[in-house]
CSV table of C-alpha atoms in Angstrom, one decimal:
chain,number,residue,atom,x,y,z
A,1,UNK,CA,10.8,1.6,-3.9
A,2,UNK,CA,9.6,2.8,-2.2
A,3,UNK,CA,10.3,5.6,-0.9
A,4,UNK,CA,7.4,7.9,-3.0
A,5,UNK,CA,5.0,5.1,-2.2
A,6,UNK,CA,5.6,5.1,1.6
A,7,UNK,CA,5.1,8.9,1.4
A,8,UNK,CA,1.8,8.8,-0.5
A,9,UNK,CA,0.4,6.1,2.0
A,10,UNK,CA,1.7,7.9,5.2
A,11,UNK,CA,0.3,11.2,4.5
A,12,UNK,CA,-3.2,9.4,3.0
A,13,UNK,CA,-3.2,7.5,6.2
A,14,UNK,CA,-2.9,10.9,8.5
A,15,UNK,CA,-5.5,12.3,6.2
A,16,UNK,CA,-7.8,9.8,7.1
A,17,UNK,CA,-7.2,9.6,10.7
A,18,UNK,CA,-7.5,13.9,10.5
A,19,UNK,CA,-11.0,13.2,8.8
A,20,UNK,CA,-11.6,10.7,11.2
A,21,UNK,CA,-10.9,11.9,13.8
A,22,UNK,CA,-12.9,15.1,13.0
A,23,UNK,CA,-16.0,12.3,12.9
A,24,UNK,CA,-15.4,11.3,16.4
A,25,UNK,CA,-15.0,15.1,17.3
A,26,UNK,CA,-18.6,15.7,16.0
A,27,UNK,CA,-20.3,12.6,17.2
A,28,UNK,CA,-20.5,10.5,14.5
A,29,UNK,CA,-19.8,7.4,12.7
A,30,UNK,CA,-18.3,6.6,9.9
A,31,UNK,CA,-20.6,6.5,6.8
A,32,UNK,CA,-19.7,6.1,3.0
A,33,UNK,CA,-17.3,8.1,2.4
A,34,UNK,CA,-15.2,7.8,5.0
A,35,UNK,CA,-15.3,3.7,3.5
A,36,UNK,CA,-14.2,5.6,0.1
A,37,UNK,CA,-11.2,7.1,1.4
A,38,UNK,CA,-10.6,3.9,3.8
A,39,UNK,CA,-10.5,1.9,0.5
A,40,UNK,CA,-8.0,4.6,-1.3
A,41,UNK,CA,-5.4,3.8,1.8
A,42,UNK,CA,-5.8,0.0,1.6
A,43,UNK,CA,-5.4,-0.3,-1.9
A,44,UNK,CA,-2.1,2.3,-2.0
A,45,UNK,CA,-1.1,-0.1,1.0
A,46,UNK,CA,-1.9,-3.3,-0.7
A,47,UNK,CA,0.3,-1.5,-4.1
A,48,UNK,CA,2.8,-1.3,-1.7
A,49,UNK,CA,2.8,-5.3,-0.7
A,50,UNK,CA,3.3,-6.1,-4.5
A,51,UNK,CA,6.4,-3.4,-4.8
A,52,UNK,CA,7.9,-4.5,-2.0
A,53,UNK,CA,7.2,-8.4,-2.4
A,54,UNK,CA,8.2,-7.3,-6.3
A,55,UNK,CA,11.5,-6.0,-5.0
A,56,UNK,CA,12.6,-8.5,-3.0
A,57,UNK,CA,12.2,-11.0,-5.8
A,58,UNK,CA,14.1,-8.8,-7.7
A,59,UNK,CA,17.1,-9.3,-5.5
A,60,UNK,CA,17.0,-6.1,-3.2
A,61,UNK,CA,17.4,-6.6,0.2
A,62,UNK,CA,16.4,-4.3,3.0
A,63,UNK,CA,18.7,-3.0,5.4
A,64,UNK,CA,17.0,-4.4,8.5
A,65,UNK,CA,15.9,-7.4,7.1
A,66,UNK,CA,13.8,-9.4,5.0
A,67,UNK,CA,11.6,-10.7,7.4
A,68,UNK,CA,11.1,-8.1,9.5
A,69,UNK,CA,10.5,-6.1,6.2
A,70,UNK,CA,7.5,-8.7,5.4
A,71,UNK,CA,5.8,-8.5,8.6
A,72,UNK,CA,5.9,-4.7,8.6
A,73,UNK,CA,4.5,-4.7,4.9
A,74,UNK,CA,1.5,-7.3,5.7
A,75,UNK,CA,0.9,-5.2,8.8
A,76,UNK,CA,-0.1,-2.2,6.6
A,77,UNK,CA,-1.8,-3.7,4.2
A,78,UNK,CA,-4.1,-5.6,7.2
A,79,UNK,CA,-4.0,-1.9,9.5
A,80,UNK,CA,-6.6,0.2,7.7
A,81,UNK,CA,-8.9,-2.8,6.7
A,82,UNK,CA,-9.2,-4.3,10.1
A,83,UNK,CA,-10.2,-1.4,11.4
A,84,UNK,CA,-13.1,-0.7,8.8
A,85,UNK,CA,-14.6,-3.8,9.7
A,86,UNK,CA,-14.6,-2.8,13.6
A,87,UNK,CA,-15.9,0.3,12.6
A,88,UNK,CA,-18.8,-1.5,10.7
A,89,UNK,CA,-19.6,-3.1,14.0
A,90,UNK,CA,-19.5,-0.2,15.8
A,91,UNK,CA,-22.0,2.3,14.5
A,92,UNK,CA,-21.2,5.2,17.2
A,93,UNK,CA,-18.7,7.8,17.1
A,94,UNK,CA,-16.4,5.2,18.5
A,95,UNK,CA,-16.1,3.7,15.0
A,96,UNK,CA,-14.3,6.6,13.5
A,97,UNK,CA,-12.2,6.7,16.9
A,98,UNK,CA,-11.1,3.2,16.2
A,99,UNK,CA,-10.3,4.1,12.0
A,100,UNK,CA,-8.0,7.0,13.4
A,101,UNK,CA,-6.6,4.8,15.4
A,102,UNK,CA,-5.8,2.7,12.7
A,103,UNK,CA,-5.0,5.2,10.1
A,104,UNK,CA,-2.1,6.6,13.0
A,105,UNK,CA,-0.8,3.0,13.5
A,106,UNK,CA,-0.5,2.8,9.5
A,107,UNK,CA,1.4,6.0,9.4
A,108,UNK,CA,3.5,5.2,12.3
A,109,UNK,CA,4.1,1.7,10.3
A,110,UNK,CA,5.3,3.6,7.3
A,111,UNK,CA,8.1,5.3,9.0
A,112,UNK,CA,9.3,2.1,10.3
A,113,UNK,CA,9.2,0.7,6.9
A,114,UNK,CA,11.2,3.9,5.7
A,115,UNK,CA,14.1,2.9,8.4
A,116,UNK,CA,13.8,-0.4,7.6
A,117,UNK,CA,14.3,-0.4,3.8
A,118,UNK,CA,17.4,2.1,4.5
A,119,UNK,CA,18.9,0.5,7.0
B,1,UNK,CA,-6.9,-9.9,14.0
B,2,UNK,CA,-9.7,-9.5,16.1
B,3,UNK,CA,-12.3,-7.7,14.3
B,4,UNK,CA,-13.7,-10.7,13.3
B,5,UNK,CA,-14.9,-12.3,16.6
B,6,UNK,CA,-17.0,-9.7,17.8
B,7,UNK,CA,-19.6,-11.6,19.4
B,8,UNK,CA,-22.9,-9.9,20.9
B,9,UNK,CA,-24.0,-10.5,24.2
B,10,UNK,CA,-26.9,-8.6,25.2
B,11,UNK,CA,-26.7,-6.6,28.0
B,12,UNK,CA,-22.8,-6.6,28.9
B,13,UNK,CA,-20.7,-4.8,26.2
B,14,UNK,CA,-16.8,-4.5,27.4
B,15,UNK,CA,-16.4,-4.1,23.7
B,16,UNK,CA,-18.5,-1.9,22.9
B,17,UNK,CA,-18.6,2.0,22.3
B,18,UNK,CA,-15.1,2.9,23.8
B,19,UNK,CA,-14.6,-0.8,24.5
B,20,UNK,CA,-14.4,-1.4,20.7
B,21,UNK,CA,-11.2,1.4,20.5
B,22,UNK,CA,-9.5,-0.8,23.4
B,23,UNK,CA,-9.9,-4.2,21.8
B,24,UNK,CA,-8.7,-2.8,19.0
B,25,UNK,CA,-5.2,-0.9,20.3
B,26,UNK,CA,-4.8,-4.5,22.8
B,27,UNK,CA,-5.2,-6.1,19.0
B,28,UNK,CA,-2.9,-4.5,17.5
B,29,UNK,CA,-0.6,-4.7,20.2
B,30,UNK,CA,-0.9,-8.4,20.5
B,31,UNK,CA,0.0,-8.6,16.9
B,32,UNK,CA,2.6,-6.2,17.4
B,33,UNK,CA,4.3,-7.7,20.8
B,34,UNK,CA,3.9,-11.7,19.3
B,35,UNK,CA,5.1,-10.7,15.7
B,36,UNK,CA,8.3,-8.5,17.3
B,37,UNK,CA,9.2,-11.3,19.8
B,38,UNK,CA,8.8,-14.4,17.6
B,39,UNK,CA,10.9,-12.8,14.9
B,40,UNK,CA,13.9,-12.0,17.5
B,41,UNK,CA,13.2,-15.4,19.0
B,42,UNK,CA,14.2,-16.8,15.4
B,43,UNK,CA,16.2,-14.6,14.1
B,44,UNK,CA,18.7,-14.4,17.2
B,45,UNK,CA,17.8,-15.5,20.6
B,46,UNK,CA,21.0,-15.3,22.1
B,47,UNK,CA,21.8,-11.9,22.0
B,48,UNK,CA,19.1,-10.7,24.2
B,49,UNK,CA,17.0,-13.6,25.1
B,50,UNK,CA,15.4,-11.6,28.5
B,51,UNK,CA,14.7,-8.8,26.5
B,52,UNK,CA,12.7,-11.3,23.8
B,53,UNK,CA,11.2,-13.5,26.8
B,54,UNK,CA,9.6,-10.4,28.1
B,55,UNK,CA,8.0,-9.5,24.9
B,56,UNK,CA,6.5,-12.6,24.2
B,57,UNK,CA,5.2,-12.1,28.5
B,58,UNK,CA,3.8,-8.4,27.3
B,59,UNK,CA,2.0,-10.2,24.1
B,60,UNK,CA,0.8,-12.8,26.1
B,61,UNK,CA,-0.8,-10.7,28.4
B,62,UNK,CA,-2.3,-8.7,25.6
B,63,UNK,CA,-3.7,-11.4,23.8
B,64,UNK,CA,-6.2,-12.5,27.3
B,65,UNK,CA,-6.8,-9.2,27.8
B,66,UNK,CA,-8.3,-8.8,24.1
B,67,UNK,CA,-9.6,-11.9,24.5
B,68,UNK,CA,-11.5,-11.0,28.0
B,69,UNK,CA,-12.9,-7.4,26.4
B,70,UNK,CA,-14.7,-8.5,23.2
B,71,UNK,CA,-15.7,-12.3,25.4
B,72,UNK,CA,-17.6,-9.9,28.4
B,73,UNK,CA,-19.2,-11.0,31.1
B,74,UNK,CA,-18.0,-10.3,34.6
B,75,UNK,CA,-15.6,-13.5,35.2
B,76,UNK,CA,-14.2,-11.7,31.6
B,77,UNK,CA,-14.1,-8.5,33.3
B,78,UNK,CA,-12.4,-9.1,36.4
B,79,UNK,CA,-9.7,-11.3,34.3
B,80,UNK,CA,-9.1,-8.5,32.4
B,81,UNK,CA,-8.7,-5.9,35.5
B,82,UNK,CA,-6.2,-8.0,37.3
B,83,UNK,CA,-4.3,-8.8,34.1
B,84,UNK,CA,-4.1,-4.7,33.1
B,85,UNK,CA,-2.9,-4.3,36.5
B,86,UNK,CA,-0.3,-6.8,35.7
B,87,UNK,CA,0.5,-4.8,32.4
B,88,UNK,CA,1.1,-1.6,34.3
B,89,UNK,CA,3.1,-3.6,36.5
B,90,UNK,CA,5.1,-5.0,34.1
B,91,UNK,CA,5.6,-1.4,31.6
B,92,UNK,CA,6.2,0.4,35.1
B,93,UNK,CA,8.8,-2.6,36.4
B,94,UNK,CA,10.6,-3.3,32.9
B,95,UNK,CA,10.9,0.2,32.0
B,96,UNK,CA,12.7,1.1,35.4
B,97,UNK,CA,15.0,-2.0,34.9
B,98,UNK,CA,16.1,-0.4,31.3
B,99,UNK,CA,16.6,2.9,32.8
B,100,UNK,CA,18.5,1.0,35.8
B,101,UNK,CA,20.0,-1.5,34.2
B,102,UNK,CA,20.7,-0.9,30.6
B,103,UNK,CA,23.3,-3.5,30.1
B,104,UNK,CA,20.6,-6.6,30.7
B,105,UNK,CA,18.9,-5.5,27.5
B,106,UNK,CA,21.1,-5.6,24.7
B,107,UNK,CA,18.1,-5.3,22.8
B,108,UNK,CA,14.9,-3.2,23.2
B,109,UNK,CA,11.4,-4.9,24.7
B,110,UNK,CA,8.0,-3.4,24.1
B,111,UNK,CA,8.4,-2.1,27.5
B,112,UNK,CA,11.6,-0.5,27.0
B,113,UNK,CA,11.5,3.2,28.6
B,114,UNK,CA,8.0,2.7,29.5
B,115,UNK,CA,7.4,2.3,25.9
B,116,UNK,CA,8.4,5.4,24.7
B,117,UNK,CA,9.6,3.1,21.1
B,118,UNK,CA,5.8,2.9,20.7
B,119,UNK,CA,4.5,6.2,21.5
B,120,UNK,CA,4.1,5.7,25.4
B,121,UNK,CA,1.0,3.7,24.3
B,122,UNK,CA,1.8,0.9,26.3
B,123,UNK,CA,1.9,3.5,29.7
B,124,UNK,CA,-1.5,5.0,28.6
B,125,UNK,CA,-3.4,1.9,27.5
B,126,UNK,CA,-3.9,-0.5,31.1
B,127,UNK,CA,-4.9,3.0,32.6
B,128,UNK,CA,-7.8,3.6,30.1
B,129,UNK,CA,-8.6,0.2,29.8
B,130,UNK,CA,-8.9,0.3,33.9
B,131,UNK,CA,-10.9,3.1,33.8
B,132,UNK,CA,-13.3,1.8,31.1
B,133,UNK,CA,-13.3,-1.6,33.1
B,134,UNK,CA,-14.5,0.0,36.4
B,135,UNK,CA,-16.9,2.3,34.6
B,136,UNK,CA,-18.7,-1.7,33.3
B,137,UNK,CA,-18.8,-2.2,37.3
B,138,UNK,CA,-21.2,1.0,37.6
B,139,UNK,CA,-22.8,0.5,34.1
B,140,UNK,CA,-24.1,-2.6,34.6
B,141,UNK,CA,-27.2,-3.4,36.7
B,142,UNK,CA,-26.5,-5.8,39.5
């Protein structure tokens, strides 16, 4: 697949925990455009879902398997998302702590989805 | 996940400010400790069935604690002090039993090594969340 894909969303998702993160460094929250580049992860994450859902009804397998696959691939899609809504909650600088936490879990989701795909 | 149940009660906020970070890393972890353990569970119980009881334990545990931090309150509070306590217990006692005894896990917990699969976080997090839990004790007038 996948393997451009899960590039493109890991090194979005450290982006946005970078730029996040910089937010929390400076005391702030998150504000629109952070919710811009939020949005760009999700919907490269969610792109990803339909590949991978795509490919498995094409008849590839991943090495680790299928199931494990699945739950790895809802987990990014859900990752980024959940944490903008928590961050809309939270209108302090611990808002953007809480997006680059979720941005980090994404990327660290996207290397596991790397192994598992390969075997 | 849990960023929908945030409900506000004035005047005590365990998940508020830093809280809000915890609840959601314990979310997360919940998620990550129930999904890993009921998978295993179905997938293969026999080959490492301690190994995928004490992950469902460790998600378990997450879960109240989540639970306790965005509920508040102080009965919330001191549930979720004894049951990080227990967490460290359990990352400190199940990570020295894999170190010790490797050949009782056939197959790797979330507590394996002290964690070190998942970035030490499950070392790091009952500390914080201890810290941020006595801090509520000071914070809040009596």
């Amino acid at each position: 697949m996948i393997d451009a894909l899960t590039l493109a969303v890991g090194v979005t998702a450290l982006a946005l925990a970078a730029w996040c993160g910089f937010a929390f460094s400076r005391d702030q929250p998150t504000k629109d455009w952070h919710f811009i580049g939020m949005a760009v992860v999700s919907v490269l994450a969610l792109v990803q879902l339909v590949v991978g859902v795509v490919r498995l009804g094409g008849g590839d397998r991943p090495g680790q398997g299928t199931a494990i696959f699945v739950a790895y691939l809802l987990g990014s899609a859900a990752a980024v998302p959940a944490a903008g809504f928590m961050s809309l909650a939270e209108r302090t600088r611990w808002g953007s702590a809480t997006v680059a936490a979720g941005a980090v879990i994404l990327a660290v989701l996207e290397v596991r989805l790397y192994d598992i795909w390969g075997g | 996940m849990s960023g929908s149940r945030t409900d506000e009660k004035p005047g005590f906020d365990l998940g508020q400010g830093p809280g809000r970070l915890l609840v959601w890393l314990y979310g997360v972890f919940t998620v990550a400790a129930a999904s890993r353990s009921i998978v295993q569970m179905i997938m293969d119980f026999g080959r490492a069935p301690l190994a995928y009881v004490l992950s469902a334990v460790a998600a378990v545990v997450y879960a109240f604690i989540t639970y306790s931090l965005v509920r508040g309150g102080p009965a919330a509070r001191k549930a979720a002090l004894v049951c990080c306590a227990a967490e460290l217990a359990g990352v400190l006692v199940v990570g020295t039993w894999t170190l010790v005894a490797p050949s009782a896990f056939p197959d790797a917990t979330v507590w394996s090594d002290y964690g070190m699969g998942y970035l030490f976080i499950p070392v790091i997090l009952p500390v914080t969340a201890m810290m941020w839990l006595r801090r509520g004790v000071v914070a809040e007038p009596a």
